[in-house]
């Protein structure tokens, strides 16, 4: 199943818990607009190469489309469509005034020089700018897109349109209208959700944590859980996982990876295969890489007490059932990783108002919102006697239904 089929299966499963009008279900099953473009880029050797780019605008029922842009060799329209769908639900779960969208380019950015990457990023904006804007569609970073890339895109957009609000792209560098706290927001938001639900999940005060992925989201989550006294016993990147039962200092392993290009050789533990990595025994498993990681094939061997989905779509519906039968709770992506889009929305609001909020202010607002919505979804799950994913979907669908009606 591709990611979008998984997303539709989740929708069907949630609507079995509480009746949802067929018209609303039909609207949520289709994006409002999908665009595929070809982007010509002059490479450093003078040759021209064409790249494929996407923007899916899933729903504007609750506000302008909002969602990141992914650069990945496997990015395609199905993946971007699924990610856009989840953004619609996520923004509704968070209660922010945004709709759902997502973008992407099929590319491995490691194959490109910095100049080629900049020309490609500006090329995506040249193709897409008529459908973007602070009141239309507000993109952000995702896998392999950085504040620097958002800065290039924002600059290209203002050159093409004359719009100087800086409010069309979020996740920008601080000196280009970025928000304090945006870099760490997804990991920090996930931590606030964990804190709000720890007792509900029956987890110990100090957990043994395994984190898949050490990019923006996984790296920040590792740092924050470590700072709060939890023990990171495993962390991984695309090449493999590193395990150390006494605990890993995230700053040290990151510095090691920067110097040596891999996790191998970090003292006191061992490198294991990515497939074995997810099956480590722990209290909290945090997928923070890509979708379809916990599937029907490996779910029965997962040995955590709970899963906090900081990646989008890491657990398939089949795996959800297996985990449920093993009493492993899953905190769904549309709640757990909403911190990124929440602070992106704060950034958009600051840009439109010409304000700059302090990091303390941003984090306090983030904490209040994430903990409030997490508690509301846990209460709804109890009331409906269902899991957190179905409860989060129901809360989102009810909010979307009100907006659509
Ligand atoms: P990133 O590019 O910064 O990092 C991705 C990380 O995943 C890298 O460390 C990479 O080595 C690792 N990785 C890739 N394949 C892997 C594999 N098979 N096993 C283990 N590790 C692997 O991306 P990111 O922004 O941290 O995004 C990670 C996930 O979080 C994605 O699913 C993304 O959609 C989601 N997300 C991101 C944000 C955000 O604000 N950036 C917000 C919400 C959700």
CSV table of C-alpha atoms and ligand atoms in Angstrom, one decimal:
chain,number,residue,atom,x,y,z
A,1,UNK,CA,0.0,0.0,0.0
A,2,UNK,CA,1.3,3.5,-0.7
A,3,UNK,CA,1.1,6.1,2.0
A,4,UNK,CA,-2.1,7.7,0.6
A,5,UNK,CA,-3.9,4.3,0.7
A,6,UNK,CA,-2.8,4.0,4.4
A,7,UNK,CA,-4.1,7.5,5.1
A,8,UNK,CA,-7.5,6.6,3.5
A,9,UNK,CA,-7.6,3.3,5.6
A,10,UNK,CA,-7.0,5.4,8.7
A,11,UNK,CA,-9.9,7.7,7.7
A,12,UNK,CA,-12.2,4.7,7.2
A,13,UNK,CA,-11.3,3.1,10.5
A,14,UNK,CA,-11.9,6.3,12.4
A,15,UNK,CA,-15.3,6.9,10.7
A,16,UNK,CA,-16.3,3.4,11.9
A,17,UNK,CA,-16.1,4.7,15.5
A,18,UNK,CA,-18.4,7.7,15.0
A,19,UNK,CA,-20.6,8.3,12.0
A,20,UNK,CA,-19.2,10.9,9.6
A,21,UNK,CA,-21.3,12.3,6.8
A,22,UNK,CA,-20.4,10.6,3.4
A,23,UNK,CA,-20.1,14.1,1.9
A,24,UNK,CA,-17.4,15.1,4.4
A,25,UNK,CA,-15.6,11.8,3.9
A,26,UNK,CA,-15.7,12.2,0.1
A,27,UNK,CA,-14.2,15.7,0.4
A,28,UNK,CA,-11.4,14.5,2.7
A,29,UNK,CA,-10.6,11.7,0.4
A,30,UNK,CA,-9.6,14.1,-2.5
A,31,UNK,CA,-7.2,17.0,-2.6
A,32,UNK,CA,-8.7,20.3,-3.7
A,33,UNK,CA,-5.8,20.8,-6.1
A,34,UNK,CA,-2.7,18.9,-7.2
A,35,UNK,CA,0.2,20.2,-9.2
A,36,UNK,CA,3.1,18.4,-10.8
A,37,UNK,CA,5.8,20.5,-12.5
A,38,UNK,CA,9.1,20.0,-14.3
A,39,UNK,CA,11.9,22.2,-13.1
A,40,UNK,CA,14.9,22.8,-15.4
A,41,UNK,CA,18.2,23.3,-13.6
A,42,UNK,CA,21.5,24.3,-15.1
A,43,UNK,CA,24.0,22.0,-13.4
A,44,UNK,CA,27.5,23.1,-12.6
A,45,UNK,CA,28.9,21.4,-15.7
A,46,UNK,CA,26.6,23.5,-17.9
A,47,UNK,CA,24.2,20.7,-18.8
A,48,UNK,CA,20.5,21.1,-18.1
A,49,UNK,CA,18.6,18.6,-15.9
A,50,UNK,CA,14.9,18.3,-15.4
A,51,UNK,CA,13.5,17.6,-11.9
A,52,UNK,CA,9.9,16.7,-11.0
A,53,UNK,CA,8.2,18.9,-8.3
A,54,UNK,CA,4.8,18.7,-6.6
A,55,UNK,CA,2.4,20.7,-4.5
A,56,UNK,CA,-0.8,19.1,-3.2
A,57,UNK,CA,-3.4,21.5,-1.7
A,58,UNK,CA,-5.6,19.1,0.2
A,59,UNK,CA,-8.0,21.3,2.2
A,60,UNK,CA,-8.5,25.0,2.7
A,61,UNK,CA,-11.6,24.5,4.9
A,62,UNK,CA,-10.0,25.9,8.0
A,63,UNK,CA,-7.5,28.3,6.4
A,64,UNK,CA,-4.6,28.7,3.9
A,65,UNK,CA,-2.9,25.5,2.9
A,66,UNK,CA,0.0,24.7,5.1
A,67,UNK,CA,2.7,22.0,4.9
A,68,UNK,CA,6.3,21.3,4.3
A,69,UNK,CA,8.4,20.6,1.1
A,70,UNK,CA,10.3,17.3,1.0
A,71,UNK,CA,13.4,16.6,-1.0
A,72,UNK,CA,13.8,12.9,-1.4
A,73,UNK,CA,14.6,10.4,-4.2
A,74,UNK,CA,11.4,8.5,-3.4
A,75,UNK,CA,9.2,11.6,-3.1
A,76,UNK,CA,6.2,11.2,-5.6
A,77,UNK,CA,2.7,12.5,-5.9
A,78,UNK,CA,1.2,9.6,-3.8
A,79,UNK,CA,3.5,10.4,-0.9
A,80,UNK,CA,3.0,14.1,-1.1
A,81,UNK,CA,-0.8,13.6,-1.3
A,82,UNK,CA,-0.7,11.5,1.9
A,83,UNK,CA,1.4,14.0,3.7
A,84,UNK,CA,-1.0,16.8,2.6
A,85,UNK,CA,-4.0,14.9,3.9
A,86,UNK,CA,-2.3,14.4,7.2
A,87,UNK,CA,-1.5,18.1,7.4
A,88,UNK,CA,-5.2,18.9,7.1
A,89,UNK,CA,-6.0,16.6,10.0
A,90,UNK,CA,-3.0,17.8,12.0
A,91,UNK,CA,-3.8,21.5,11.7
A,92,UNK,CA,-7.4,20.7,12.8
A,93,UNK,CA,-6.1,18.6,15.8
A,94,UNK,CA,-3.9,21.5,16.8
A,95,UNK,CA,-6.8,23.9,16.4
A,96,UNK,CA,-4.8,26.4,14.3
A,97,UNK,CA,-6.3,28.4,11.5
A,98,UNK,CA,-4.7,26.5,8.7
A,99,UNK,CA,-5.6,24.0,6.0
A,100,UNK,CA,-3.4,21.2,4.7
A,101,UNK,CA,-0.9,21.0,1.9
A,102,UNK,CA,2.5,19.5,1.1
A,103,UNK,CA,5.2,19.8,-1.5
A,104,UNK,CA,8.1,17.9,-2.8
A,105,UNK,CA,10.8,17.3,-5.3
A,106,UNK,CA,12.1,13.9,-6.4
A,107,UNK,CA,15.8,14.4,-5.8
A,108,UNK,CA,18.6,13.2,-3.6
A,109,UNK,CA,20.0,16.6,-2.4
A,110,UNK,CA,23.4,14.9,-1.5
A,111,UNK,CA,24.0,14.5,-5.3
A,112,UNK,CA,23.8,18.3,-5.8
A,113,UNK,CA,26.3,21.1,-5.1
A,114,UNK,CA,25.0,24.0,-3.0
A,115,UNK,CA,24.6,26.2,-6.1
A,116,UNK,CA,22.6,23.5,-7.9
A,117,UNK,CA,20.4,23.0,-4.8
A,118,UNK,CA,19.7,26.8,-4.6
A,119,UNK,CA,18.8,26.9,-8.4
A,120,UNK,CA,16.5,23.9,-7.9
A,121,UNK,CA,14.8,25.5,-4.9
A,122,UNK,CA,14.3,28.8,-6.6
A,123,UNK,CA,13.0,26.8,-9.7
A,124,UNK,CA,10.3,25.2,-7.6
A,125,UNK,CA,9.1,28.6,-6.5
A,126,UNK,CA,9.2,30.0,-10.1
A,127,UNK,CA,6.8,27.2,-11.1
A,128,UNK,CA,4.6,27.4,-8.0
A,129,UNK,CA,4.4,31.0,-7.0
A,130,UNK,CA,1.0,31.8,-8.5
A,131,UNK,CA,-0.6,29.3,-6.1
A,132,UNK,CA,1.4,30.4,-3.0
A,133,UNK,CA,1.0,33.3,-0.6
A,134,UNK,CA,0.3,34.3,3.0
A,135,UNK,CA,-3.5,34.0,2.4
A,136,UNK,CA,-3.3,31.0,0.0
A,137,UNK,CA,-0.6,28.5,0.7
A,138,UNK,CA,2.3,28.7,3.2
A,139,UNK,CA,5.0,26.0,2.7
A,140,UNK,CA,7.6,25.0,5.3
A,141,UNK,CA,10.6,22.6,5.7
A,142,UNK,CA,10.3,18.8,5.8
A,143,UNK,CA,12.8,16.0,5.2
A,144,UNK,CA,16.0,17.4,3.7
A,145,UNK,CA,14.8,21.0,3.5
A,146,UNK,CA,16.6,23.5,5.8
A,147,UNK,CA,16.1,27.1,7.0
A,148,UNK,CA,18.6,28.1,4.3
A,149,UNK,CA,16.5,26.5,1.6
A,150,UNK,CA,13.4,28.3,3.0
A,151,UNK,CA,15.3,31.5,2.9
A,152,UNK,CA,16.1,31.1,-0.8
A,153,UNK,CA,12.5,30.3,-1.5
A,154,UNK,CA,11.2,33.3,0.4
A,155,UNK,CA,13.6,35.5,-1.4
A,156,UNK,CA,12.6,34.1,-4.8
A,157,UNK,CA,8.9,34.6,-3.9
A,158,UNK,CA,9.4,38.2,-3.0
A,159,UNK,CA,11.4,38.9,-6.2
A,160,UNK,CA,8.7,37.4,-8.3
A,161,UNK,CA,5.7,39.0,-6.6
A,162,UNK,CA,7.0,42.1,-4.8
A,163,UNK,CA,5.4,40.7,-1.5
A,164,UNK,CA,7.7,41.8,1.3
A,165,UNK,CA,5.8,40.3,4.2
A,166,UNK,CA,8.0,37.2,4.4
A,167,UNK,CA,4.9,35.4,5.4
A,168,UNK,CA,4.7,32.9,2.5
A,169,UNK,CA,7.4,30.5,3.8
A,170,UNK,CA,8.0,29.4,7.4
A,171,UNK,CA,11.0,27.8,8.9
A,172,UNK,CA,13.2,30.6,7.6
A,173,UNK,CA,16.5,31.7,9.1
A,174,UNK,CA,16.0,34.1,12.1
A,175,UNK,CA,17.5,37.1,10.2
A,176,UNK,CA,15.0,36.5,7.3
A,177,UNK,CA,11.8,36.6,9.4
A,178,UNK,CA,12.1,33.2,11.0
A,179,UNK,CA,10.7,32.5,14.4
A,180,UNK,CA,12.6,31.7,17.6
A,181,UNK,CA,12.0,28.1,18.5
A,182,UNK,CA,11.0,26.9,15.0
A,183,UNK,CA,14.0,24.6,14.6
A,184,UNK,CA,13.3,22.5,17.7
A,185,UNK,CA,9.5,22.9,17.6
A,186,UNK,CA,8.6,19.4,16.3
A,187,UNK,CA,10.8,17.6,18.9
A,188,UNK,CA,9.8,19.9,21.7
A,189,UNK,CA,6.1,19.7,20.8
A,190,UNK,CA,6.4,15.9,20.9
A,191,UNK,CA,8.0,16.1,24.3
A,192,UNK,CA,5.1,18.2,25.6
A,193,UNK,CA,2.6,15.7,24.3
A,194,UNK,CA,4.6,12.9,26.0
A,195,UNK,CA,4.6,14.8,29.3
A,196,UNK,CA,0.8,15.4,29.0
A,197,UNK,CA,0.1,11.7,28.3
A,198,UNK,CA,2.8,9.9,30.3
A,199,UNK,CA,0.5,8.8,33.0
A,200,UNK,CA,-2.3,7.9,30.5
A,201,UNK,CA,0.3,5.7,28.7
A,202,UNK,CA,1.4,4.2,32.1
A,203,UNK,CA,5.0,5.0,31.4
A,204,UNK,CA,7.7,5.4,34.1
A,205,UNK,CA,8.8,8.9,35.2
A,206,UNK,CA,12.2,8.2,33.5
A,207,UNK,CA,12.0,6.2,30.2
A,208,UNK,CA,14.4,4.2,28.1
A,209,UNK,CA,14.0,5.8,24.7
A,210,UNK,CA,14.8,4.6,21.2
A,211,UNK,CA,14.8,7.2,18.4
A,212,UNK,CA,14.8,6.3,14.7
A,213,UNK,CA,16.3,9.2,12.7
A,214,UNK,CA,18.6,12.0,13.9
A,215,UNK,CA,17.7,14.8,11.6
A,216,UNK,CA,15.9,18.0,12.7
A,217,UNK,CA,13.1,16.1,14.5
A,218,UNK,CA,14.9,13.1,15.9
A,219,UNK,CA,18.0,15.0,16.8
A,220,UNK,CA,16.1,17.7,18.7
A,221,UNK,CA,13.9,15.0,20.4
A,222,UNK,CA,17.0,13.1,21.5
A,223,UNK,CA,18.5,16.3,23.0
A,224,UNK,CA,15.3,17.3,24.8
A,225,UNK,CA,14.5,13.8,26.3
A,226,UNK,CA,18.2,13.5,27.4
A,227,UNK,CA,18.1,17.0,29.0
A,228,UNK,CA,15.0,15.9,31.0
A,229,UNK,CA,16.7,12.8,32.4
A,230,UNK,CA,15.4,10.1,30.1
A,231,UNK,CA,17.9,7.6,28.8
A,232,UNK,CA,18.4,7.4,25.1
A,233,UNK,CA,19.5,3.8,24.6
A,234,UNK,CA,19.3,3.8,20.8
A,235,UNK,CA,19.5,6.3,17.9
A,236,UNK,CA,19.8,5.7,14.2
A,237,UNK,CA,20.3,7.3,10.8
A,238,UNK,CA,19.7,5.9,7.3
A,239,UNK,CA,22.8,3.7,7.5
A,240,UNK,CA,22.1,1.9,10.8
A,241,UNK,CA,21.4,2.2,14.5
A,242,UNK,CA,23.7,2.7,17.5
A,243,UNK,CA,22.8,1.1,20.8
A,244,UNK,CA,24.2,1.7,24.3
A,245,UNK,CA,22.2,0.5,27.2
A,246,UNK,CA,23.8,3.0,29.7
A,247,UNK,CA,22.6,5.9,27.6
A,248,UNK,CA,23.9,8.0,24.7
A,249,UNK,CA,24.7,11.7,24.9
A,250,UNK,CA,23.0,13.0,21.8
A,251,UNK,CA,25.4,16.0,21.4
A,252,UNK,CA,28.4,13.7,21.5
A,253,UNK,CA,27.1,11.2,19.0
A,254,UNK,CA,26.1,14.0,16.7
A,255,UNK,CA,29.6,15.5,16.9
A,256,UNK,CA,31.0,12.0,16.2
A,257,UNK,CA,28.8,11.6,13.1
A,258,UNK,CA,29.8,15.0,11.8
A,259,UNK,CA,33.5,14.2,12.2
A,260,UNK,CA,33.5,10.6,10.9
A,261,UNK,CA,30.4,10.6,8.6
A,262,UNK,CA,28.8,7.7,10.4
A,263,UNK,CA,27.8,6.3,13.8
A,264,UNK,CA,30.3,3.5,13.6
A,265,UNK,CA,33.2,3.8,16.1
A,266,UNK,CA,31.2,5.8,18.7
A,267,UNK,CA,32.5,4.3,22.0
A,268,UNK,CA,30.6,2.1,24.5
A,269,UNK,CA,28.0,0.5,22.3
A,270,UNK,CA,27.4,-1.2,19.0
A,271,UNK,CA,26.0,-0.5,15.5
A,272,UNK,CA,23.1,-2.7,14.5
A,273,UNK,CA,20.9,-3.1,11.4
A,274,UNK,CA,18.0,-0.7,10.9
A,275,UNK,CA,15.6,-3.6,10.9
A,276,UNK,CA,16.8,-4.9,14.3
A,277,UNK,CA,16.9,-1.4,15.7
A,278,UNK,CA,13.1,-0.9,15.8
A,279,UNK,CA,12.7,-4.1,17.8
A,280,UNK,CA,14.9,-3.0,20.7
A,281,UNK,CA,13.2,-3.4,24.1
A,282,UNK,CA,12.4,0.1,25.5
A,283,UNK,CA,9.7,2.2,27.2
A,284,UNK,CA,9.2,4.6,24.3
A,285,UNK,CA,10.0,4.1,20.6
A,286,UNK,CA,10.1,7.3,18.6
A,287,UNK,CA,10.1,6.9,14.8
A,288,UNK,CA,11.4,10.2,13.5
A,289,UNK,CA,12.5,9.4,9.9
A,290,UNK,CA,10.1,8.3,7.2
A,291,UNK,CA,6.7,6.6,6.7
A,292,UNK,CA,5.9,2.8,6.7
A,293,UNK,CA,8.5,1.8,9.3
A,294,UNK,CA,6.3,-0.2,11.6
A,295,UNK,CA,4.4,-2.6,9.4
A,296,UNK,CA,2.6,-6.0,9.4
A,297,UNK,CA,6.0,-7.6,8.9
A,298,UNK,CA,7.7,-6.3,12.1
A,299,UNK,CA,5.0,-5.1,14.4
A,300,UNK,CA,4.7,-8.4,16.3
A,301,UNK,CA,8.4,-8.1,17.2
A,302,UNK,CA,8.2,-4.5,18.5
A,303,UNK,CA,9.1,-4.5,22.2
A,304,UNK,CA,8.3,-1.0,23.4
A,305,UNK,CA,5.6,0.1,25.8
A,306,UNK,CA,4.5,3.0,23.7
A,307,UNK,CA,5.2,4.7,20.3
A,308,UNK,CA,5.4,8.4,19.9
A,309,UNK,CA,5.1,9.1,16.1
A,310,UNK,CA,7.3,12.1,15.4
A,311,UNK,CA,7.6,11.1,11.7
A,312,UNK,CA,4.6,11.3,9.5
A,313,UNK,CA,2.9,7.9,8.7
A,314,UNK,CA,5.5,5.6,10.3
A,315,UNK,CA,2.9,3.0,11.4
A,316,UNK,CA,0.7,1.2,8.8
A,317,UNK,CA,-3.0,0.4,9.7
A,318,UNK,CA,-2.1,-3.4,9.8
A,319,UNK,CA,0.7,-2.6,12.3
A,320,UNK,CA,-1.7,-0.5,14.4
A,321,UNK,CA,-3.9,-3.5,15.0
A,322,UNK,CA,-1.0,-5.7,16.0
A,323,UNK,CA,0.4,-3.1,18.4
A,324,UNK,CA,-3.1,-2.6,19.8
A,325,UNK,CA,-3.4,-6.3,20.5
A,326,UNK,CA,-0.1,-6.2,22.3
A,327,UNK,CA,-1.3,-3.2,24.4
A,328,UNK,CA,1.3,-0.9,22.9
A,329,UNK,CA,-0.2,2.5,22.7
A,330,UNK,CA,0.6,4.7,19.7
A,331,UNK,CA,0.5,8.5,20.0
A,332,UNK,CA,-0.4,9.4,16.4
A,333,UNK,CA,1.7,11.7,14.2
A,334,UNK,CA,-1.2,14.2,13.7
A,335,UNK,CA,-0.9,15.0,17.4
A,336,UNK,CA,2.6,14.0,18.3
A,337,UNK,CA,4.5,16.0,15.6
A,338,UNK,CA,2.1,19.0,15.3
A,339,UNK,CA,4.6,21.2,17.2
A,340,UNK,CA,6.4,22.1,13.9
A,341,UNK,CA,3.3,23.4,12.2
A,342,UNK,CA,2.1,25.2,15.3
A,343,UNK,CA,5.3,27.2,15.5
A,344,UNK,CA,5.3,27.7,11.7
A,345,UNK,CA,1.9,29.3,12.2
A,346,UNK,CA,3.3,31.5,15.0
A,347,UNK,CA,6.0,32.5,12.5
A,348,UNK,CA,3.4,33.4,9.9
A,349,UNK,CA,1.4,35.4,12.5
A,350,UNK,CA,4.6,37.3,13.6
A,351,UNK,CA,5.5,38.1,9.9
A,352,UNK,CA,2.0,39.4,9.2
A,353,UNK,CA,1.9,41.5,12.4
A,354,UNK,CA,5.6,42.7,12.1
A,355,UNK,CA,6.4,41.2,15.5
A,356,UNK,CA,9.2,39.1,16.9
A,357,UNK,CA,8.4,36.9,19.9
A,358,UNK,CA,11.0,35.7,22.3
A,359,UNK,CA,11.9,32.0,22.5
A,360,UNK,CA,10.3,31.8,26.0
A,361,UNK,CA,7.1,33.2,24.7
A,362,UNK,CA,7.0,30.8,21.6
A,363,UNK,CA,7.7,27.8,23.8
A,364,UNK,CA,5.2,28.7,26.5
A,365,UNK,CA,2.4,29.1,23.8
A,366,UNK,CA,3.5,25.8,22.2
A,367,UNK,CA,3.4,24.0,25.5
A,368,UNK,CA,0.0,25.3,26.5
A,369,UNK,CA,-1.5,24.3,23.1
A,370,UNK,CA,0.1,20.9,22.8
A,371,UNK,CA,-0.7,19.8,26.3
A,372,UNK,CA,-4.3,21.1,26.0
A,373,UNK,CA,-5.0,19.2,22.8
A,374,UNK,CA,-3.2,16.0,23.9
A,375,UNK,CA,-5.3,15.9,27.1
A,376,UNK,CA,-8.5,16.5,25.0
A,377,UNK,CA,-7.7,13.6,22.6
A,378,UNK,CA,-6.9,11.2,25.5
A,379,UNK,CA,-10.2,12.1,27.1
A,380,UNK,CA,-12.0,11.6,23.8
A,381,UNK,CA,-10.3,8.2,23.3
A,382,UNK,CA,-11.5,7.1,26.8
A,383,UNK,CA,-15.0,8.4,26.1
A,384,UNK,CA,-15.2,6.6,22.7
A,385,UNK,CA,-13.4,3.5,24.0
A,386,UNK,CA,-10.9,3.7,21.1
A,387,UNK,CA,-7.2,4.3,20.5
A,388,UNK,CA,-5.5,7.7,20.3
A,389,UNK,CA,-5.3,7.7,16.5
A,390,UNK,CA,-9.0,7.2,15.9
A,391,UNK,CA,-9.8,9.7,18.7
A,392,UNK,CA,-7.5,12.3,17.0
A,393,UNK,CA,-9.1,11.7,13.6
A,394,UNK,CA,-12.5,12.1,15.1
A,395,UNK,CA,-11.6,15.4,16.8
A,396,UNK,CA,-10.1,16.7,13.6
A,397,UNK,CA,-13.0,15.5,11.4
A,398,UNK,CA,-15.5,17.2,13.7
A,399,UNK,CA,-13.6,20.5,13.5
A,400,UNK,CA,-13.3,20.2,9.7
A,401,UNK,CA,-17.0,19.3,9.4
A,402,UNK,CA,-18.0,22.4,11.2
A,403,UNK,CA,-15.8,24.6,9.0
A,404,UNK,CA,-17.1,22.9,5.8
A,405,UNK,CA,-20.7,23.1,6.7
B,1,LIG,P1,15.6,15.4,8.3
B,1,LIG,O1,15.9,15.4,6.8
B,1,LIG,O2,16.1,16.5,9.1
B,1,LIG,O3,16.1,14.0,8.9
B,1,LIG,C1,15.7,12.8,8.5
B,1,LIG,C2,16.5,11.8,9.3
B,1,LIG,O4,16.0,10.4,9.0
B,1,LIG,C3,18.0,11.7,8.9
B,1,LIG,O5,18.7,11.6,10.1
B,1,LIG,C4,18.1,10.4,8.1
B,1,LIG,O6,19.4,9.9,8.2
B,1,LIG,C5,17.1,9.6,8.8
B,1,LIG,N1,16.7,8.4,8.1
B,1,LIG,C6,16.2,8.3,6.8
B,1,LIG,N2,15.9,7.1,6.5
B,1,LIG,C7,16.1,6.3,7.6
B,1,LIG,C8,15.9,5.0,8.0
B,1,LIG,N3,15.5,4.1,7.1
B,1,LIG,N4,16.2,4.6,9.2
B,1,LIG,C9,16.7,5.5,10.1
B,1,LIG,N5,16.9,6.8,9.9
B,1,LIG,C10,16.6,7.2,8.6
B,1,LIG,O7,14.0,15.4,8.4
B,1,LIG,P2,13.1,15.8,9.5
B,1,LIG,O8,12.6,17.2,9.3
B,1,LIG,O9,13.7,15.5,10.8
B,1,LIG,O10,11.8,14.9,9.3
B,1,LIG,C11,11.7,13.6,9.9
B,1,LIG,C12,10.2,13.1,9.9
B,1,LIG,O11,9.5,14.1,10.7
B,1,LIG,C13,9.5,13.1,8.6
B,1,LIG,O12,8.6,12.1,8.6
B,1,LIG,C14,8.8,14.5,8.5
B,1,LIG,O13,7.7,14.5,7.6
B,1,LIG,C15,8.4,14.6,9.9
B,1,LIG,N6,8.1,15.9,10.4
B,1,LIG,C16,9.0,16.9,10.3
B,1,LIG,C17,8.6,18.2,10.7
B,1,LIG,C18,9.6,19.3,10.7
B,1,LIG,O14,9.3,20.4,11.3
B,1,LIG,N7,10.8,19.2,10.1
B,1,LIG,C19,7.4,18.4,11.3
B,1,LIG,C20,6.5,17.4,11.4
B,1,LIG,C21,6.8,16.1,11.0
